[in-house]
XYZ file of C-alpha atoms in Angstrom:
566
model
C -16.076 -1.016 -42.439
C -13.397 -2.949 -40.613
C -12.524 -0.325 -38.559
C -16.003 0.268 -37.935
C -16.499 -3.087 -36.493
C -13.429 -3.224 -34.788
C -14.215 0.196 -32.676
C -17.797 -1.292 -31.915
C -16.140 -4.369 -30.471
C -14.348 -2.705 -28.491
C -16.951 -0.531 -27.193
C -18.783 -3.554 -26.445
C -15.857 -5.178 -24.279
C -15.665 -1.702 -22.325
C -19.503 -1.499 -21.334
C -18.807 -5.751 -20.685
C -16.262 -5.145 -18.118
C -17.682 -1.863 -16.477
C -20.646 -3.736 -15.430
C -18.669 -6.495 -14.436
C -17.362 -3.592 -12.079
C -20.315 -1.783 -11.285
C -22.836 -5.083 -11.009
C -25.506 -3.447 -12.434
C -27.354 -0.869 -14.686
C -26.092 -0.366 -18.423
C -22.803 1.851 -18.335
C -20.971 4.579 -20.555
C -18.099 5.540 -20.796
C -18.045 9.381 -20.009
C -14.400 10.121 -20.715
C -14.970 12.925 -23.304
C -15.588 16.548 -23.590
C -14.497 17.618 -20.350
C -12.934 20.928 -19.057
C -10.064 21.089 -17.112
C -8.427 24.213 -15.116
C -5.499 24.187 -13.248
C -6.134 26.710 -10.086
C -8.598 26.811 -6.950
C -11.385 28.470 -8.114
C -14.611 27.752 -5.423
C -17.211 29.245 -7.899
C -16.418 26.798 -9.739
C -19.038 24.513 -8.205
C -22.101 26.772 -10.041
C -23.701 25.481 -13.168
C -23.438 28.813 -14.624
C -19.884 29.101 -14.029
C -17.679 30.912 -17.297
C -15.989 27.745 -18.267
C -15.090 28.820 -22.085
C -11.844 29.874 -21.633
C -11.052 26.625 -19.764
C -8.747 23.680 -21.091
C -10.503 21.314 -23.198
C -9.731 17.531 -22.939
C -10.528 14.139 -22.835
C -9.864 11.528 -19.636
C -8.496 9.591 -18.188
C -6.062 12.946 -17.069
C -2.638 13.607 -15.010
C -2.064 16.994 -14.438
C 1.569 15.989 -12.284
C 3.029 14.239 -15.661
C 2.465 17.231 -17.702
C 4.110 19.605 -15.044
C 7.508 20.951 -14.808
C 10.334 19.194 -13.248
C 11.965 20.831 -10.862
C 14.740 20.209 -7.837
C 12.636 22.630 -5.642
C 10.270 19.394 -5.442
C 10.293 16.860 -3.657
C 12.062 13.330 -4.596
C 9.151 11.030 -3.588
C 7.278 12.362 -6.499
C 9.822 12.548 -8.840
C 10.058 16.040 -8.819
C 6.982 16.618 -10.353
C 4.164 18.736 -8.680
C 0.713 18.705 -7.358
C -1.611 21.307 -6.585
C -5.510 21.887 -6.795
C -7.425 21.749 -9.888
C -11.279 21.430 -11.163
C -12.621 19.596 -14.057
C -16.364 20.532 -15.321
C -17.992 18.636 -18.059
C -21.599 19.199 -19.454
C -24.090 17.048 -20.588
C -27.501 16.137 -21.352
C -29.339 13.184 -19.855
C -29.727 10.589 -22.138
C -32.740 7.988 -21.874
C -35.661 7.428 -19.834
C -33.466 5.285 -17.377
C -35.756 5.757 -13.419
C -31.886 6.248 -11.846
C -28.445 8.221 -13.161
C -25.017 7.408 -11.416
C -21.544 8.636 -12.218
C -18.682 6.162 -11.328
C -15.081 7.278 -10.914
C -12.484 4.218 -11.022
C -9.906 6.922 -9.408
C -9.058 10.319 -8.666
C -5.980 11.294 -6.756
C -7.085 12.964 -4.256
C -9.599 14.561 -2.059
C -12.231 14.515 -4.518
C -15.804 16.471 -4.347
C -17.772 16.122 -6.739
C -20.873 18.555 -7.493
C -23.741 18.410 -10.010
C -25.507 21.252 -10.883
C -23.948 23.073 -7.613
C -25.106 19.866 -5.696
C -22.275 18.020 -3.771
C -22.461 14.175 -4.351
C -20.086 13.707 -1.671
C -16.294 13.233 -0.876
C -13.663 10.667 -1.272
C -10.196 11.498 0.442
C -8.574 7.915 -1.373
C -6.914 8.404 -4.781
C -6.768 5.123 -5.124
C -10.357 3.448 -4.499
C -13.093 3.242 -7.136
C -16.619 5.357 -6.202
C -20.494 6.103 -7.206
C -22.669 8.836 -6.953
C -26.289 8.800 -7.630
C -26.891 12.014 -9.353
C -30.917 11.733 -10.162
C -32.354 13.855 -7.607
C -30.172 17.220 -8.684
C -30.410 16.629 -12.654
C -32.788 18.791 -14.798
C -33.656 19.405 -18.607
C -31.328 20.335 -20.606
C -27.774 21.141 -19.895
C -26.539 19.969 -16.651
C -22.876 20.401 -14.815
C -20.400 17.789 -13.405
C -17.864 19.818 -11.582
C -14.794 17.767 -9.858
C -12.448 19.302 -7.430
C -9.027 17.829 -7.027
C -7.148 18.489 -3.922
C -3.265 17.214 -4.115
C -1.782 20.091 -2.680
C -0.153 18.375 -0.090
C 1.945 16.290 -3.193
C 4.345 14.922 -1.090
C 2.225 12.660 0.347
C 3.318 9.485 -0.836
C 6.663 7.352 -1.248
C 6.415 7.228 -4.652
C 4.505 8.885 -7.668
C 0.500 9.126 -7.134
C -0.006 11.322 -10.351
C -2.706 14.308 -9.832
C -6.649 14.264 -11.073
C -9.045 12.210 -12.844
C -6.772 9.443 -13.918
C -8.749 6.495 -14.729
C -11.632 5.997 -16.502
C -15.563 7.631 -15.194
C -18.174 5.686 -16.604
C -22.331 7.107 -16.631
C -24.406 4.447 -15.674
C -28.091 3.896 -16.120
C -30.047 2.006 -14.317
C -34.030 1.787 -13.098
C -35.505 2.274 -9.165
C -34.824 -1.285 -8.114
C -31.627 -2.177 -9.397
C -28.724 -5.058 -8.339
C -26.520 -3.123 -5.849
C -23.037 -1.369 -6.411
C -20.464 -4.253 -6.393
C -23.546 -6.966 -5.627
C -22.924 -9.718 -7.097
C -20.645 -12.159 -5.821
C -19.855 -15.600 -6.335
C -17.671 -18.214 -4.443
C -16.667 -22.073 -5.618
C -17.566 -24.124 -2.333
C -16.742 -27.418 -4.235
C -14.247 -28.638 -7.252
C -13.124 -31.432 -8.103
C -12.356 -33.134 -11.457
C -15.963 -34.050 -11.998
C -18.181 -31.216 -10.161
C -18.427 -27.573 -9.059
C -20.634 -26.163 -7.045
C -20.725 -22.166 -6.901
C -22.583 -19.874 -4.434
C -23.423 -16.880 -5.936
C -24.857 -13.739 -3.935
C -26.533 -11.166 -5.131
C -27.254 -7.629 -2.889
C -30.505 -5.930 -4.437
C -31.337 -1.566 -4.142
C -34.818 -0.765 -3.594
C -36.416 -4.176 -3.352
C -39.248 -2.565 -1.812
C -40.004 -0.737 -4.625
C -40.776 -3.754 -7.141
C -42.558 -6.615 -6.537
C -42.568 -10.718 -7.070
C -38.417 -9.904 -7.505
C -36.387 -13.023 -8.484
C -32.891 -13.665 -9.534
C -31.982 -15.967 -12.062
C -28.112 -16.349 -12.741
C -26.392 -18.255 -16.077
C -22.800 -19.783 -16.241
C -21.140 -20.095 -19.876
C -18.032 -21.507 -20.780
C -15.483 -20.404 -23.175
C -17.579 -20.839 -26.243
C -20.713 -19.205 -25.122
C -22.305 -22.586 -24.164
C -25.098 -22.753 -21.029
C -23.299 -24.943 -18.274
C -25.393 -24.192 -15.597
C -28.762 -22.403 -14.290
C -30.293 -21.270 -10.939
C -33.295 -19.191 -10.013
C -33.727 -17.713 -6.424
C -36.325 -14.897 -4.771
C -35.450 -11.747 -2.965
C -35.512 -11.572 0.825
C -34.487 -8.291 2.542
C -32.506 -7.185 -0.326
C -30.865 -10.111 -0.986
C -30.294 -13.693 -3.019
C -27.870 -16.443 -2.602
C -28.386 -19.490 -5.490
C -26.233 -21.951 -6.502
C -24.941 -23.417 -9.776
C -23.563 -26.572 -10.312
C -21.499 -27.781 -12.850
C -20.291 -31.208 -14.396
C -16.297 -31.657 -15.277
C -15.340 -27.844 -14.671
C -12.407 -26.802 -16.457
C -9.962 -25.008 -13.493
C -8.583 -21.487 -13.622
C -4.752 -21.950 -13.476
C -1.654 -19.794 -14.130
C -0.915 -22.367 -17.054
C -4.717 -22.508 -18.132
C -6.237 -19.586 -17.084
C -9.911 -21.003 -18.390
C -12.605 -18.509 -17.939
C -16.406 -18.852 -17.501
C -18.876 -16.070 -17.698
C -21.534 -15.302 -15.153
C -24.689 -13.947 -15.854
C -26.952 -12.391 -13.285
C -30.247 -10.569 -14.296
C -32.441 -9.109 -11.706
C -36.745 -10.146 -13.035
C -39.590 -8.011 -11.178
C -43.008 -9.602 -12.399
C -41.846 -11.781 -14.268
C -39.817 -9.481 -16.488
C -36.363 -8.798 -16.648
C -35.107 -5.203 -14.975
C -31.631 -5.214 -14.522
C -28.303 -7.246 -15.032
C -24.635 -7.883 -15.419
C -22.104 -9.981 -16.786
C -18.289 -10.726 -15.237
C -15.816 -13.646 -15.544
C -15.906 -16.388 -13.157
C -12.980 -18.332 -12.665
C -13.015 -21.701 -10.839
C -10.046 -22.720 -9.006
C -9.020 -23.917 -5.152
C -6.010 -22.234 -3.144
C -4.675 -23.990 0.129
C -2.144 -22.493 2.525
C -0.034 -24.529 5.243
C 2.412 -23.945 7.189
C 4.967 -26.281 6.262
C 3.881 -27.248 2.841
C 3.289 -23.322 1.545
C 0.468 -22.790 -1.164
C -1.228 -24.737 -3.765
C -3.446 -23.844 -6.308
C -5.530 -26.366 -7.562
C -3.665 -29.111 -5.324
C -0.373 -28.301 -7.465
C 1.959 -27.483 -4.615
C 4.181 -24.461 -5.967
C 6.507 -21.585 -5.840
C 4.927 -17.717 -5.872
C 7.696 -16.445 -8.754
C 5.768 -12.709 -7.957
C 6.913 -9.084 -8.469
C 5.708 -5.967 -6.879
C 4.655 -3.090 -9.270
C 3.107 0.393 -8.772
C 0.672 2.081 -11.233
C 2.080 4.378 -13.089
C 3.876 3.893 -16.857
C 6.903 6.385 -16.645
C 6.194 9.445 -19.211
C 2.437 8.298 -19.005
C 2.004 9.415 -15.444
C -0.592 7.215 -13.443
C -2.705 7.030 -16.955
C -2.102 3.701 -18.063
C -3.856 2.292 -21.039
C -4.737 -1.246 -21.030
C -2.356 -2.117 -23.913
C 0.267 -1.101 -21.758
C -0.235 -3.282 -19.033
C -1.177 -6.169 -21.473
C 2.299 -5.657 -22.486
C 4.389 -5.507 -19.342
C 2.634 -8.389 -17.380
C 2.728 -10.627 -20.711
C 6.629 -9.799 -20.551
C 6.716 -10.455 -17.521
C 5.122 -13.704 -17.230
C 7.734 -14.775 -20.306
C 10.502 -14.570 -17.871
C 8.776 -17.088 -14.865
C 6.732 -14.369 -13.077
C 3.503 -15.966 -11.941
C 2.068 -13.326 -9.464
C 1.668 -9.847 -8.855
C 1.988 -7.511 -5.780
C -0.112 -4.525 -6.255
C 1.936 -1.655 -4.442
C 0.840 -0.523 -2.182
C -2.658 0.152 -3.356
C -6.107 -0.659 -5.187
C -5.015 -0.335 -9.050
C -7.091 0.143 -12.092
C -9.354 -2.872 -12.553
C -7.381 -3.186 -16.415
C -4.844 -4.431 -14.659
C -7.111 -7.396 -12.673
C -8.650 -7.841 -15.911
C -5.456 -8.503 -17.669
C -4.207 -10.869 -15.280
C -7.192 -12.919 -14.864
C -6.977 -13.293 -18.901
C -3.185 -14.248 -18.729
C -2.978 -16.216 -15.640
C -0.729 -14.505 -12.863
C -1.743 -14.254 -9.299
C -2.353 -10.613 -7.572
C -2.078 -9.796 -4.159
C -4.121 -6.997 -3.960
C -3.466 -4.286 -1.714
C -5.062 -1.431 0.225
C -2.538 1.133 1.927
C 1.017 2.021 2.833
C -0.352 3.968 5.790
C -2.374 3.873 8.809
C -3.182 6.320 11.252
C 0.335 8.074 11.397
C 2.675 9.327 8.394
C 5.782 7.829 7.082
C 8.797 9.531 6.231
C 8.929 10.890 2.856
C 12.046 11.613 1.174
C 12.028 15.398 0.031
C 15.848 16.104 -1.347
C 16.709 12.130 -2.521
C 15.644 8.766 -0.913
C 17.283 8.557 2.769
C 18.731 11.972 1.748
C 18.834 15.046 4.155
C 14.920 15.813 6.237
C 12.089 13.796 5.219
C 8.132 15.065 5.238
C 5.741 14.128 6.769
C 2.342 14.614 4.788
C 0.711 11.683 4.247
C -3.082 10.207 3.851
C -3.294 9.505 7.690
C -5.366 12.533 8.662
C -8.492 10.376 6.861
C -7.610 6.903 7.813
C -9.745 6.695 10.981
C -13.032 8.044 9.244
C -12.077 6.172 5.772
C -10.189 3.178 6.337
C -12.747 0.474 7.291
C -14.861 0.944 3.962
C -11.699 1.970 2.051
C -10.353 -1.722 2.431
C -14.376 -3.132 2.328
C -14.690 -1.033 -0.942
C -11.530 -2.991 -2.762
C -12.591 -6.432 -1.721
C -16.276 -5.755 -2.918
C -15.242 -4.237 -6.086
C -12.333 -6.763 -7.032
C -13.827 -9.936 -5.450
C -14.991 -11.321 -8.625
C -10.719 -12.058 -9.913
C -10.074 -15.241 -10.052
C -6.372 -13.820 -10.432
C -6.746 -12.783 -6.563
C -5.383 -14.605 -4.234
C -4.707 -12.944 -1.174
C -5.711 -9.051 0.872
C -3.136 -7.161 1.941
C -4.171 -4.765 4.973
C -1.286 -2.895 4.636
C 2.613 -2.358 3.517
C 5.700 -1.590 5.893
C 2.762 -0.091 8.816
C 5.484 -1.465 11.060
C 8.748 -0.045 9.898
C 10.621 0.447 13.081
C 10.343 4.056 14.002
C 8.557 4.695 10.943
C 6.193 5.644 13.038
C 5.883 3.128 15.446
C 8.272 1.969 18.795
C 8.958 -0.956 20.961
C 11.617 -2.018 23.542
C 12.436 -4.760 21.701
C 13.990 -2.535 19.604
C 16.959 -2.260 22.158
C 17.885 -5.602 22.074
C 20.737 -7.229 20.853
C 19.314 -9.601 18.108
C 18.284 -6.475 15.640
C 19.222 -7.883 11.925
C 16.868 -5.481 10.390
C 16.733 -2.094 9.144
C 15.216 0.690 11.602
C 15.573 4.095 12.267
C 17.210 4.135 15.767
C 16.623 2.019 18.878
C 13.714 2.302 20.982
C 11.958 5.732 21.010
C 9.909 6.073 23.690
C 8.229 9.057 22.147
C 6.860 7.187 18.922
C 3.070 5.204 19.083
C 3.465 2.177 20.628
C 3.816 -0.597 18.765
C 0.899 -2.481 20.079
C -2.102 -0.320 18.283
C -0.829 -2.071 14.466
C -2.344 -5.139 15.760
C -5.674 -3.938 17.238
C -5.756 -1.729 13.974
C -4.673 -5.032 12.349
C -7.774 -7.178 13.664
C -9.498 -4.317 12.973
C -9.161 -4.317 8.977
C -9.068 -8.369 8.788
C -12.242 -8.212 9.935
C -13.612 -5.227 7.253
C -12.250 -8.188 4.155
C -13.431 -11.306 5.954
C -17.178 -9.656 5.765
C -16.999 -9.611 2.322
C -14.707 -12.380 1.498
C -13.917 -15.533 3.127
C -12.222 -17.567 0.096
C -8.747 -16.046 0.491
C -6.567 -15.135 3.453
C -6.076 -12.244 5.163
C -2.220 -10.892 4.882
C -0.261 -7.952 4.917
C 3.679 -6.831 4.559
C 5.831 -6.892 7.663
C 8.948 -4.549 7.468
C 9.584 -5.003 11.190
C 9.185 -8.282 11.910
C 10.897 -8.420 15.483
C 8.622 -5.528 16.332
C 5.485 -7.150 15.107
C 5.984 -10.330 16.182
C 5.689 -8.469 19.879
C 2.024 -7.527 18.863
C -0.929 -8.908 17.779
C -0.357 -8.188 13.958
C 1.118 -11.726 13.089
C -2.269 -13.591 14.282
C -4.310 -10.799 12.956
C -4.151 -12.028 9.785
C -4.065 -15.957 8.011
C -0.665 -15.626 6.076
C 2.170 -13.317 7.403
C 4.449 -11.684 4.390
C 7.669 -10.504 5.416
C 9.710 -8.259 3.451
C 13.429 -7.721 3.376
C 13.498 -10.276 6.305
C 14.841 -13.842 4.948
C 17.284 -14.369 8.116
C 14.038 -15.081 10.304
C 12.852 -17.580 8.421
C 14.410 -20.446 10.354
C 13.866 -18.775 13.588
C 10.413 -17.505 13.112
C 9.229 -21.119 11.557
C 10.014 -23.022 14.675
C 8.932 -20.342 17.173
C 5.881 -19.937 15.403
C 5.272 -23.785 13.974
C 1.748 -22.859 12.944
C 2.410 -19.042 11.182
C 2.544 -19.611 7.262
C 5.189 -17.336 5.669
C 6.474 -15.589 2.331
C 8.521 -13.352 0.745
C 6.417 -10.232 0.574
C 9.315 -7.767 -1.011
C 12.256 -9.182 -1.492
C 15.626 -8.031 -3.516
C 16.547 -9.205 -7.018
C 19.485 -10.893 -5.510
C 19.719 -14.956 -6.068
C 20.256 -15.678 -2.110
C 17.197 -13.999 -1.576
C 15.145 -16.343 -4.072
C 16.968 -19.169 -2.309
C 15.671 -18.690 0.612
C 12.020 -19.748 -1.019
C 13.551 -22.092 -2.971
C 14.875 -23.922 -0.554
C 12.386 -23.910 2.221
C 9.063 -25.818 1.496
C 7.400 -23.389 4.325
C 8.386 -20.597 2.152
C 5.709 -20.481 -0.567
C 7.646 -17.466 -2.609
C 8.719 -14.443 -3.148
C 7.889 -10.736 -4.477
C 10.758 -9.055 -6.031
C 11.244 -5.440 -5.579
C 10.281 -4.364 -8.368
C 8.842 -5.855 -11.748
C 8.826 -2.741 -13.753
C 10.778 0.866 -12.681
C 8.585 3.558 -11.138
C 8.497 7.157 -11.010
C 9.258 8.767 -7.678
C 11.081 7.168 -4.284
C 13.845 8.289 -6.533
C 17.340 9.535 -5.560
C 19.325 13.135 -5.452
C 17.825 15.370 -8.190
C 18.100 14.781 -11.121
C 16.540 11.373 -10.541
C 13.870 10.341 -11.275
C 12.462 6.715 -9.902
C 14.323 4.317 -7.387
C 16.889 2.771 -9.310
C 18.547 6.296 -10.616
């Protein structure tokens, strides 16, 4: 009976937090019973496809982690493979819900997904979350998800991306008029010891399809009490209301006090839709002499940077294992967290926002040309040069919308990266700076003519501030400078509100007084004590992200190696 209850609370907490994701509908999980084959097979796509002789298993799934090492790979990846696979799963439609929508939190890479030898549609990103509406191609009966997975160029990354349907894919029900994909949104315009006030929005689908549509949205605190209410009508597909609150308790890294908001979605005076997420109330401030405060409290970022996967696990990381590593981590004086260089699994925002650390989330090591990547052993003999570029112009504006609309809602997040190390010198891009004298920093080679010009990262970089600031206004716009000399010839520093630079502590000085009004941090630093005394000891410097909180697969050196550090 215990264990019973125990695996229904649990259920419960997983539909809770997938429609905190989602915003709307009443969600699944759909992790089981699917069928997995390891080949190309384009027939594969037909609902009457011979799938019985196929792999049977359950998600979330990396097919890399279960592959063969091998030195004939390639280092980045930790000499494990890629290739191109398909997944199939069938199923009968459940309920009398008006609307049916499958929701993938991540699948590296090149998805399509088909049902019943429909396409839904493409996503090139491994790393972003996505929903299809599958209602117009479902029938009686049995129907057909089919997935194809395209990571046959594996190389494509720095470090280990893992291969297929490796987070969790949730069914979601919902009727006509519904609260939109990643609608609801809230903000705290005011806080102070005795009041809050909180804007929330709320983006409606089909409003034309229901009438007399109102929104009414509910704050609790921590022991289920009503602390505020607010109604508000529909106009073009959209609400804003506010709640206000007496003597708020503040999310905090010491106190990380959590509210629940919840948003329901009444057509004629009955209730059609809904969702519940965490709400967090706290302030941030950023100057450029003082550094950052949260809640007033002028303090020190203590953050490390960590990448998704969990060693022998691959990139399929239960929650348990992340509650364990940041809780560890936290025990030692980390207080933030650099997601690198990517979107992770929303566990991981979850988990934070529960414990208390800061995340910087991220959305990309790579822009519209490729990066080395290390084939026979980091800096070891001829890089590659696959990459995730050859999308970036068609994907990358709603790539970097999609993370800020989907993880908006943290109140563990506290700033946007655009980008990691899109300036490396030479890696791909040039300047004539580059030939000068004053060069501290690592590069490939002086000025190469022949490589993009330097100047496009900070129209790209204008470009992508803009994509979060439509969403999001609350937190700054950053991202990760590797070439800091370069960049600081572009537009990229005043591109975005707080400028991270990485490996990079001798400019501090310099870069504070030529740039008085540019507010700086350690965006990747090394484990070395100089390093964190270079935050220490400057008030401009608000902290530091140390390279790296937990060991990694790929990046790694000579075979047989197998992360960074061996």
């Amino acid at each position: 009976m215990i264990r019973t209850l125990l695996l229904s609370l649990i259920a419960v907490l997983c539909a809770v937090a997938a429609q905190a994701q989602v915003s709307f509908g009443e969600p699944s999980k759909f992790n089981d019973g699917w069928l997995f084959k390891l080949a190309d097979d384009s027939t594969a796509v037909n609902p009457d496809y011979d799938d019985s002789k196929w792999r049977k298993l359950d998600l979330p799934h990396d097919w890399s982690i279960e592959g063969q090492l091998s030195p004939s790979l390639a280092s980045c990846t930790g000499f494990l493979p890629g290739g191109i696979a398909w997944y199939r799963k069938h199923f009968t439609p459940a309920g009398d819900a008006a609307r049916q929508y499958i929701y993938f939190e991540g699948v590296y890479n090149r998805s399509e997904v088909y049902v019943n030898g429909h396409l839904l549609g493409k996503r090139p990103n491994g790393y972003v979350s996505f929903m299809y509406d599958m209602t117009p191609y479902l029938v009686p009966g049995d129907n057909v998800i089919a997935v194809r997975v395209d990571h046959s160029r594996y190389a494509d990354s720095r470090w280990y991306t893992g291969s297929g349907i490796y987070r969790d894919v949730w069914l979601v029900e919902a009727p006509e008029t519904h609260i939109a994909q990643w609608g609801v949104g809230y903000e705290t315009t005011r806080l102070t010891d005795d009041r809050a006030d909180i804007k929330v929005t709320v983006d409606i689908e089909n409003p034309e399809k229901a009438k007399k549509l109102q929104v009414k949205a509910t704050l609790t605190d921590a022991d289920g009490k009503v602390v505020s209410q607010s109604a508000a009508g529909v106009n073009n597909g959209k609400s804003t209301l506010t709640l206000r609150l007496k003597n708020p308790e503040r999310w905090d890294i010491d106190n990380p006090y959590l509210y629940k908001l919840n948003t329901e979605l009444w057509a004629n005076g009955k209730r059609i839709d809904g969702s519940t997420t965490t709400a967090g109330l706290r302030s941030l401030e950023f100057n450029p002499d003082k550094g950052f405060a949260l809640n007033g409290r002028w303090m020190k970022v203590k953050g490390v940077c960590l990448h998704h996967d969990a060693g022998v696990l691959g990139a399929t990381v239960p929650e348990e294992v992340w509650e364990r590593r940041l809780a560890n981590l936290k025990s030692i004086g980390v207080n933030a967290i650099r997601c690198a260089h990517n979107p992770q699994a929303p566990a991981l925002y979850d988990v934070c926002d529960r414990i208390g650390l800061l995340v910087m989330d991220e959305a990309s090591d790579e822009w519209e040309f490729p990066k080395r990547k290390w084939i026979e052993g980091w800096n070891k003999g001829t890089p590659g040069f696959d990459g995730t570029y050859d999308f970036f112009e068609e994907w990358i504006d709603r790539d970097v919308t999609d993370m800020v609309r989907r993880d908006r809602n943290h109140p563990s997040i506290f700033m946007w990266s655009i980008g990691n190390e899109v300036d490396y010198p030479n890696d791909p891009y040039s300047h004539p700076v580059l030939d000068g004298s004053t060069i501290s920093q690592p590069m490939f080679g002086g000025y190469n003519p022949e490589a993009p010009n330097a100047e496009r990262i900070g129209k790209i970089a204008k470009r992508l501030a803009a994509c979060v600031r439509s969403v999001d206004t609350s937190r700054p716009v950053t991202g990760a400078l590797a070439g800091v000399v370069m960049s600081n010839e572009t537009e990229y520093p005043e591109a975005v509100d707080v400028v991270g630079y990485n490996y990079t502590e001798d400019r501090y000085d310099t870069d504070h007084a030529t740039y008085p009004s540019r507010i700086i941090y350690g965006s990747e630093n090394r484990s070395d004590i100089d390093a964190w005394y270079a935050a220490r000891d400057r008030d401009f410097i608000f902290g530091q992200f140390i390279w790296t909180g937990t060991d990694y697969l790929g990046e790694s050196g000579i075979w047989p190696a197998r992360g960074f550090y061996t």
